[in-house]
Amino acid sequence: MPKSKSASGTHFVVERLNWRRGRGDTFYRYPGQTRVASFDTAAEAEAFRRVEEAKARAAVNPFAGTLAPPTDQTSMPEPVLGDWLLDHGIDPPAAEKKSGKRDWVKWWEKQSPRWTADQRAAAWEPLDRVRFFRVSERPRRPVAYAVVQVVWGYNDEWFYPGAEGGQVQTLYRTRARAEAEVARRNAEEREQWAGTIGNVGYEPAGANQFELEGRLLPGQDPFGPDPKPALADQEDEEGDEIFTFAPDEVPFFEVIEVELEGVE
Amino acid sequence: MAKSSRKGTTVYLVERAACTVSDYGGKVHYGVSSGDDEGGPSHVPVRAFADKKAAQACRKELEAEARRDLCPALFAGYALPKDLAAKLKAIGLTSLKFTGPDYNHGEQLRKWWVAHAAEMTPQQRAAVWDQLKSVSFYRVTETTLEG
């Protein structure tokens, strides 16, 4: 538990655990976390965390996308979780007659929109294995800014990026230098793409040859709505909806902040 | 100690491998970005150290944290260690039996996990991870911090 006020040389860091959206309201937890904010006091950090946690909880079906619900979500045995829900006016999912299994994913999908705010909070409370943000007291350290090249592959139809990150090119001490380098290299890359559009990929989509496949755009909130290409309300030459992005809407290089340890 | 030159300072970067999920017909399967990916693997830089040993210690700590947070069966691929069932039996995890061709074993491990996850201790869970030696989330690389 973080102390209430930071010791000299430390601060309270809020990190977002690495969740990304799959299909619909199915989110998947991946290894790692990202620092999103830091505060002088634990109270400030905790207040920020609670707000962000609530936003994530509003978007996510906690039972979806895992192998063994509800064990993946709670340390309570399944019957105890059922009793907890009943105590809070919520009917747990019924067990299938043959297998005795309960479909927690569908149950949440169908029932949770009907719950009151208090019931929803009560349903989340025992799910101690599903967390989206955390606070930790950490030493204040200098940071560096990595320029990372996004790796784009091709699947015979669209270009698609690596799920996150890419290949580190250079580490800079200032954000301004890293951002300037990324802007320069993105501009170069987009100019090259402008010359090849029409010769590659799925022709009816024109310049929109890039599918994100769930990769987050820089600064995108993973619990918010999916980004849409500027041409999303138009159709391609074959009359299909445009869901892919143009070169000026996707990154070829990004800046990622990293903590430095032991470096003056 | 970090080596500095006019070009910059040598640092040791801890990087996290990008992971992907495929979820077809309710069969969730995680994969780690590898050199086999078209265009090469993707990694996220996490922390940079002047000292290589400190970077390696951080890598180890983050690897352990990821294993605590994630289910090993999600990462079970087609090729599992040959003696996996016997090794798990040795730590008190029984009734895992692989049948048929190797490419079915990953799915059989996932089904077994679903049936036994609730009764597994954190130590047993960690022991399952220990058997999946080919799955690694973090690495240390050397790079230059520009001055």
PDB file of N, CA and C in Angstrom, chain B residues 46-103:
ATOM      1  N   VAL B  46      11.199  -0.373 -22.180  1.00  0.00           N
ATOM      2  CA  VAL B  46      10.577  -0.189 -20.872  1.00  0.00           C
ATOM      3  C   VAL B  46      11.455   0.644 -19.936  1.00  0.00           C
ATOM      4  N   ARG B  47      12.707   0.251 -19.764  1.00  0.00           N
ATOM      5  CA  ARG B  47      13.636   0.977 -18.885  1.00  0.00           C
ATOM      6  C   ARG B  47      15.046   0.850 -19.434  1.00  0.00           C
ATOM      7  N   ALA B  48      15.854   1.868 -19.175  1.00  0.00           N
ATOM      8  CA  ALA B  48      17.249   1.839 -19.629  1.00  0.00           C
ATOM      9  C   ALA B  48      18.180   1.964 -18.427  1.00  0.00           C
ATOM     10  N   PHE B  49      19.247   1.186 -18.448  1.00  0.00           N
ATOM     11  CA  PHE B  49      20.178   1.136 -17.322  1.00  0.00           C
ATOM     12  C   PHE B  49      21.602   1.406 -17.799  1.00  0.00           C
ATOM     13  N   ALA B  50      22.372   2.019 -16.904  1.00  0.00           N
ATOM     14  CA  ALA B  50      23.800   2.168 -17.181  1.00  0.00           C
ATOM     15  C   ALA B  50      24.503   0.830 -16.981  1.00  0.00           C
ATOM     16  N   ASP B  51      23.974   0.037 -16.079  1.00  0.00           N
ATOM     17  CA  ASP B  51      24.633  -1.209 -15.680  1.00  0.00           C
ATOM     18  C   ASP B  51      23.895  -2.422 -16.259  1.00  0.00           C
ATOM     19  N   LYS B  52      24.641  -3.284 -16.937  1.00  0.00           N
ATOM     20  CA  LYS B  52      24.028  -4.436 -17.613  1.00  0.00           C
ATOM     21  C   LYS B  52      23.389  -5.395 -16.603  1.00  0.00           C
ATOM     22  N   LYS B  53      24.083  -5.608 -15.474  1.00  0.00           N
ATOM     23  CA  LYS B  53      23.531  -6.539 -14.479  1.00  0.00           C
ATOM     24  C   LYS B  53      22.218  -6.017 -13.905  1.00  0.00           C
ATOM     25  N   ALA B  54      22.154  -4.701 -13.710  1.00  0.00           N
ATOM     26  CA  ALA B  54      20.914  -4.107 -13.194  1.00  0.00           C
ATOM     27  C   ALA B  54      19.781  -4.292 -14.215  1.00  0.00           C
ATOM     28  N   ALA B  55      20.120  -4.157 -15.488  1.00  0.00           N
ATOM     29  CA  ALA B  55      19.120  -4.354 -16.540  1.00  0.00           C
ATOM     30  C   ALA B  55      18.631  -5.803 -16.545  1.00  0.00           C
ATOM     31  N   GLN B  56      19.574  -6.727 -16.382  1.00  0.00           N
ATOM     32  CA  GLN B  56      19.190  -8.148 -16.390  1.00  0.00           C
ATOM     33  C   GLN B  56      18.335  -8.494 -15.163  1.00  0.00           C
ATOM     34  N   ALA B  57      18.651  -7.857 -14.026  1.00  0.00           N
ATOM     35  CA  ALA B  57      17.844  -8.092 -12.821  1.00  0.00           C
ATOM     36  C   ALA B  57      16.426  -7.556 -13.021  1.00  0.00           C
ATOM     37  N   CYS B  58      16.332  -6.398 -13.661  1.00  0.00           N
ATOM     38  CA  CYS B  58      15.011  -5.811 -13.950  1.00  0.00           C
ATOM     39  C   CYS B  58      14.233  -6.721 -14.901  1.00  0.00           C
ATOM     40  N   ARG B  59      14.917  -7.220 -15.915  1.00  0.00           N
ATOM     41  CA  ARG B  59      14.267  -8.128 -16.871  1.00  0.00           C
ATOM     42  C   ARG B  59      13.682  -9.346 -16.155  1.00  0.00           C
ATOM     43  N   LYS B  60      14.466  -9.884 -15.241  1.00  0.00           N
ATOM     44  CA  LYS B  60      14.031 -11.073 -14.500  1.00  0.00           C
ATOM     45  C   LYS B  60      12.795 -10.772 -13.642  1.00  0.00           C
ATOM     46  N   GLU B  61      12.841  -9.612 -13.005  1.00  0.00           N
ATOM     47  CA  GLU B  61      11.724  -9.209 -12.137  1.00  0.00           C
ATOM     48  C   GLU B  61      10.443  -8.996 -12.949  1.00  0.00           C
ATOM     49  N   LEU B  62      10.585  -8.330 -14.093  1.00  0.00           N
ATOM     50  CA  LEU B  62       9.409  -8.077 -14.930  1.00  0.00           C
ATOM     51  C   LEU B  62       8.859  -9.372 -15.532  1.00  0.00           C
ATOM     52  N   GLU B  63       9.778 -10.276 -15.862  1.00  0.00           N
ATOM     53  CA  GLU B  63       9.362 -11.575 -16.405  1.00  0.00           C
ATOM     54  C   GLU B  63       8.531 -12.329 -15.359  1.00  0.00           C
ATOM     55  N   ALA B  64       9.005 -12.313 -14.113  1.00  0.00           N
ATOM     56  CA  ALA B  64       8.274 -13.007 -13.039  1.00  0.00           C
ATOM     57  C   ALA B  64       6.911 -12.373 -12.804  1.00  0.00           C
ATOM     58  N   GLU B  65       6.874 -11.038 -12.873  1.00  0.00           N
ATOM     59  CA  GLU B  65       5.605 -10.334 -12.672  1.00  0.00           C
ATOM     60  C   GLU B  65       4.603 -10.712 -13.769  1.00  0.00           C
ATOM     61  N   ALA B  66       5.071 -10.750 -15.013  1.00  0.00           N
ATOM     62  CA  ALA B  66       4.178 -11.106 -16.127  1.00  0.00           C
ATOM     63  C   ALA B  66       3.644 -12.523 -15.952  1.00  0.00           C
ATOM     64  N   ARG B  67       4.491 -13.411 -15.478  1.00  0.00           N
ATOM     65  CA  ARG B  67       4.067 -14.808 -15.294  1.00  0.00           C
ATOM     66  C   ARG B  67       3.040 -14.924 -14.169  1.00  0.00           C
ATOM     67  N   ARG B  68       3.187 -14.068 -13.141  1.00  0.00           N
ATOM     68  CA  ARG B  68       2.176 -14.084 -12.068  1.00  0.00           C
ATOM     69  C   ARG B  68       0.829 -13.604 -12.598  1.00  0.00           C
ATOM     70  N   ASP B  69       0.873 -12.644 -13.510  1.00  0.00           N
ATOM     71  CA  ASP B  69      -0.357 -12.007 -13.978  1.00  0.00           C
ATOM     72  C   ASP B  69      -1.076 -12.792 -15.070  1.00  0.00           C
ATOM     73  N   LEU B  70      -0.350 -13.603 -15.805  1.00  0.00           N
ATOM     74  CA  LEU B  70      -0.941 -14.227 -16.994  1.00  0.00           C
ATOM     75  C   LEU B  70      -0.990 -15.743 -16.862  1.00  0.00           C
ATOM     76  N   CYS B  71      -1.944 -16.304 -17.572  1.00  0.00           N
ATOM     77  CA  CYS B  71      -2.167 -17.746 -17.504  1.00  0.00           C
ATOM     78  C   CYS B  71      -1.226 -18.459 -18.491  1.00  0.00           C
ATOM     79  N   PRO B  72      -0.412 -19.404 -18.021  1.00  0.00           N
ATOM     80  CA  PRO B  72       0.549 -20.057 -18.929  1.00  0.00           C
ATOM     81  C   PRO B  72      -0.114 -20.838 -20.061  1.00  0.00           C
ATOM     82  N   ALA B  73      -1.264 -21.421 -19.776  1.00  0.00           N
ATOM     83  CA  ALA B  73      -1.907 -22.254 -20.806  1.00  0.00           C
ATOM     84  C   ALA B  73      -2.296 -21.433 -22.035  1.00  0.00           C
ATOM     85  N   LEU B  74      -2.511 -20.126 -21.839  1.00  0.00           N
ATOM     86  CA  LEU B  74      -2.851 -19.279 -22.984  1.00  0.00           C
ATOM     87  C   LEU B  74      -1.715 -19.220 -23.998  1.00  0.00           C
ATOM     88  N   PHE B  75      -0.495 -19.473 -23.534  1.00  0.00           N
ATOM     89  CA  PHE B  75       0.680 -19.361 -24.395  1.00  0.00           C
ATOM     90  C   PHE B  75       1.152 -20.715 -24.921  1.00  0.00           C
ATOM     91  N   ALA B  76       0.424 -21.778 -24.575  1.00  0.00           N
ATOM     92  CA  ALA B  76       0.837 -23.115 -25.008  1.00  0.00           C
ATOM     93  C   ALA B  76       0.664 -23.238 -26.517  1.00  0.00           C
ATOM     94  N   GLY B  77       1.749 -23.474 -27.198  1.00  0.00           N
ATOM     95  CA  GLY B  77       1.690 -23.600 -28.653  1.00  0.00           C
ATOM     96  C   GLY B  77       1.518 -25.046 -29.069  1.00  0.00           C
ATOM     97  N   TYR B  78       1.853 -25.329 -30.304  1.00  0.00           N
ATOM     98  CA  TYR B  78       1.715 -26.702 -30.794  1.00  0.00           C
ATOM     99  C   TYR B  78       2.759 -27.621 -30.168  1.00  0.00           C
ATOM    100  N   ALA B  79       3.978 -27.076 -30.035  1.00  0.00           N
ATOM    101  CA  ALA B  79       5.068 -27.920 -29.545  1.00  0.00           C
ATOM    102  C   ALA B  79       5.263 -27.701 -28.048  1.00  0.00           C
ATOM    103  N   LEU B  80       4.847 -28.669 -27.268  1.00  0.00           N
ATOM    104  CA  LEU B  80       5.032 -28.613 -25.816  1.00  0.00           C
ATOM    105  C   LEU B  80       6.193 -29.520 -25.442  1.00  0.00           C
ATOM    106  N   PRO B  81       6.834 -29.269 -24.280  1.00  0.00           N
ATOM    107  CA  PRO B  81       7.912 -30.169 -23.858  1.00  0.00           C
ATOM    108  C   PRO B  81       7.409 -31.608 -23.776  1.00  0.00           C
ATOM    109  N   LYS B  82       8.230 -32.537 -24.234  1.00  0.00           N
ATOM    110  CA  LYS B  82       7.818 -33.942 -24.332  1.00  0.00           C
ATOM    111  C   LYS B  82       7.382 -34.517 -22.983  1.00  0.00           C
ATOM    112  N   ASP B  83       8.117 -34.139 -21.938  1.00  0.00           N
ATOM    113  CA  ASP B  83       7.849 -34.741 -20.638  1.00  0.00           C
ATOM    114  C   ASP B  83       6.990 -33.841 -19.743  1.00  0.00           C
ATOM    115  N   LEU B  84       6.204 -32.961 -20.342  1.00  0.00           N
ATOM    116  CA  LEU B  84       5.438 -31.983 -19.560  1.00  0.00           C
ATOM    117  C   LEU B  84       4.498 -32.654 -18.555  1.00  0.00           C
ATOM    118  N   ALA B  85       3.735 -33.640 -19.016  1.00  0.00           N
ATOM    119  CA  ALA B  85       2.768 -34.293 -18.123  1.00  0.00           C
ATOM    120  C   ALA B  85       3.474 -34.920 -16.919  1.00  0.00           C
ATOM    121  N   ALA B  86       4.624 -35.558 -17.172  1.00  0.00           N
ATOM    122  CA  ALA B  86       5.359 -36.211 -16.079  1.00  0.00           C
ATOM    123  C   ALA B  86       5.894 -35.172 -15.097  1.00  0.00           C
ATOM    124  N   LYS B  87       6.385 -34.058 -15.620  1.00  0.00           N
ATOM    125  CA  LYS B  87       6.947 -33.018 -14.748  1.00  0.00           C
ATOM    126  C   LYS B  87       5.848 -32.370 -13.902  1.00  0.00           C
ATOM    127  N   LEU B  88       4.687 -32.196 -14.480  1.00  0.00           N
ATOM    128  CA  LEU B  88       3.591 -31.600 -13.711  1.00  0.00           C
ATOM    129  C   LEU B  88       3.080 -32.589 -12.657  1.00  0.00           C
ATOM    130  N   LYS B  89       3.110 -33.868 -12.991  1.00  0.00           N
ATOM    131  CA  LYS B  89       2.698 -34.888 -12.021  1.00  0.00           C
ATOM    132  C   LYS B  89       3.634 -34.851 -10.811  1.00  0.00           C
ATOM    133  N   ALA B  90       4.912 -34.595 -11.075  1.00  0.00           N
ATOM    134  CA  ALA B  90       5.912 -34.564 -10.002  1.00  0.00           C
ATOM    135  C   ALA B  90       5.650 -33.428  -9.011  1.00  0.00           C
ATOM    136  N   ILE B  91       4.937 -32.394  -9.441  1.00  0.00           N
ATOM    137  CA  ILE B  91       4.636 -31.301  -8.506  1.00  0.00           C
ATOM    138  C   ILE B  91       3.171 -31.351  -8.046  1.00  0.00           C
ATOM    139  N   GLY B  92       2.586 -32.513  -8.214  1.00  0.00           N
ATOM    140  CA  GLY B  92       1.252 -32.721  -7.664  1.00  0.00           C
ATOM    141  C   GLY B  92       0.107 -32.376  -8.589  1.00  0.00           C
ATOM    142  N   LEU B  93       0.402 -32.116  -9.854  1.00  0.00           N
ATOM    143  CA  LEU B  93      -0.651 -31.809 -10.820  1.00  0.00           C
ATOM    144  C   LEU B  93      -0.894 -33.044 -11.673  1.00  0.00           C
ATOM    145  N   THR B  94      -1.991 -33.682 -11.442  1.00  0.00           N
ATOM    146  CA  THR B  94      -2.225 -34.967 -12.091  1.00  0.00           C
ATOM    147  C   THR B  94      -3.284 -34.865 -13.190  1.00  0.00           C
ATOM    148  N   SER B  95      -3.526 -35.972 -13.783  1.00  0.00           N
ATOM    149  CA  SER B  95      -4.587 -36.209 -14.790  1.00  0.00           C
ATOM    150  C   SER B  95      -4.386 -35.473 -16.110  1.00  0.00           C
ATOM    151  N   LEU B  96      -3.199 -34.945 -16.340  1.00  0.00           N
ATOM    152  CA  LEU B  96      -2.915 -34.385 -17.660  1.00  0.00           C
ATOM    153  C   LEU B  96      -2.349 -35.490 -18.533  1.00  0.00           C
ATOM    154  N   LYS B  97      -3.101 -35.832 -19.572  1.00  0.00           N
ATOM    155  CA  LYS B  97      -2.621 -36.882 -20.487  1.00  0.00           C
ATOM    156  C   LYS B  97      -2.749 -36.366 -21.900  1.00  0.00           C
ATOM    157  N   PHE B  98      -1.651 -36.414 -22.620  1.00  0.00           N
ATOM    158  CA  PHE B  98      -1.686 -35.990 -24.009  1.00  0.00           C
ATOM    159  C   PHE B  98      -1.961 -37.195 -24.892  1.00  0.00           C
ATOM    160  N   THR B  99      -2.836 -36.995 -25.848  1.00  0.00           N
ATOM    161  CA  THR B  99      -3.128 -38.075 -26.785  1.00  0.00           C
ATOM    162  C   THR B  99      -3.047 -37.543 -28.213  1.00  0.00           C
ATOM    163  N   GLY B 100      -2.846 -38.449 -29.150  1.00  0.00           N
ATOM    164  CA  GLY B 100      -2.850 -38.065 -30.564  1.00  0.00           C
ATOM    165  C   GLY B 100      -1.616 -37.266 -30.945  1.00  0.00           C
ATOM    166  N   PRO B 101      -1.697 -36.636 -32.116  1.00  0.00           N
ATOM    167  CA  PRO B 101      -0.524 -35.929 -32.631  1.00  0.00           C
ATOM    168  C   PRO B 101      -0.166 -34.689 -31.785  1.00  0.00           C
ATOM    169  N   ASP B 102       1.106 -34.264 -31.877  1.00  0.00           N
ATOM    170  CA  ASP B 102       1.626 -33.148 -31.073  1.00  0.00           C
ATOM    171  C   ASP B 102       0.778 -31.880 -31.209  1.00  0.00           C
ATOM    172  N   TYR B 103       0.293 -31.623 -32.443  1.00  0.00           N
ATOM    173  CA  TYR B 103      -0.392 -30.347 -32.642  1.00  0.00           C
ATOM    174  C   TYR B 103      -1.696 -30.235 -31.854  1.00  0.00           C
TER     175      TYR B 103
END
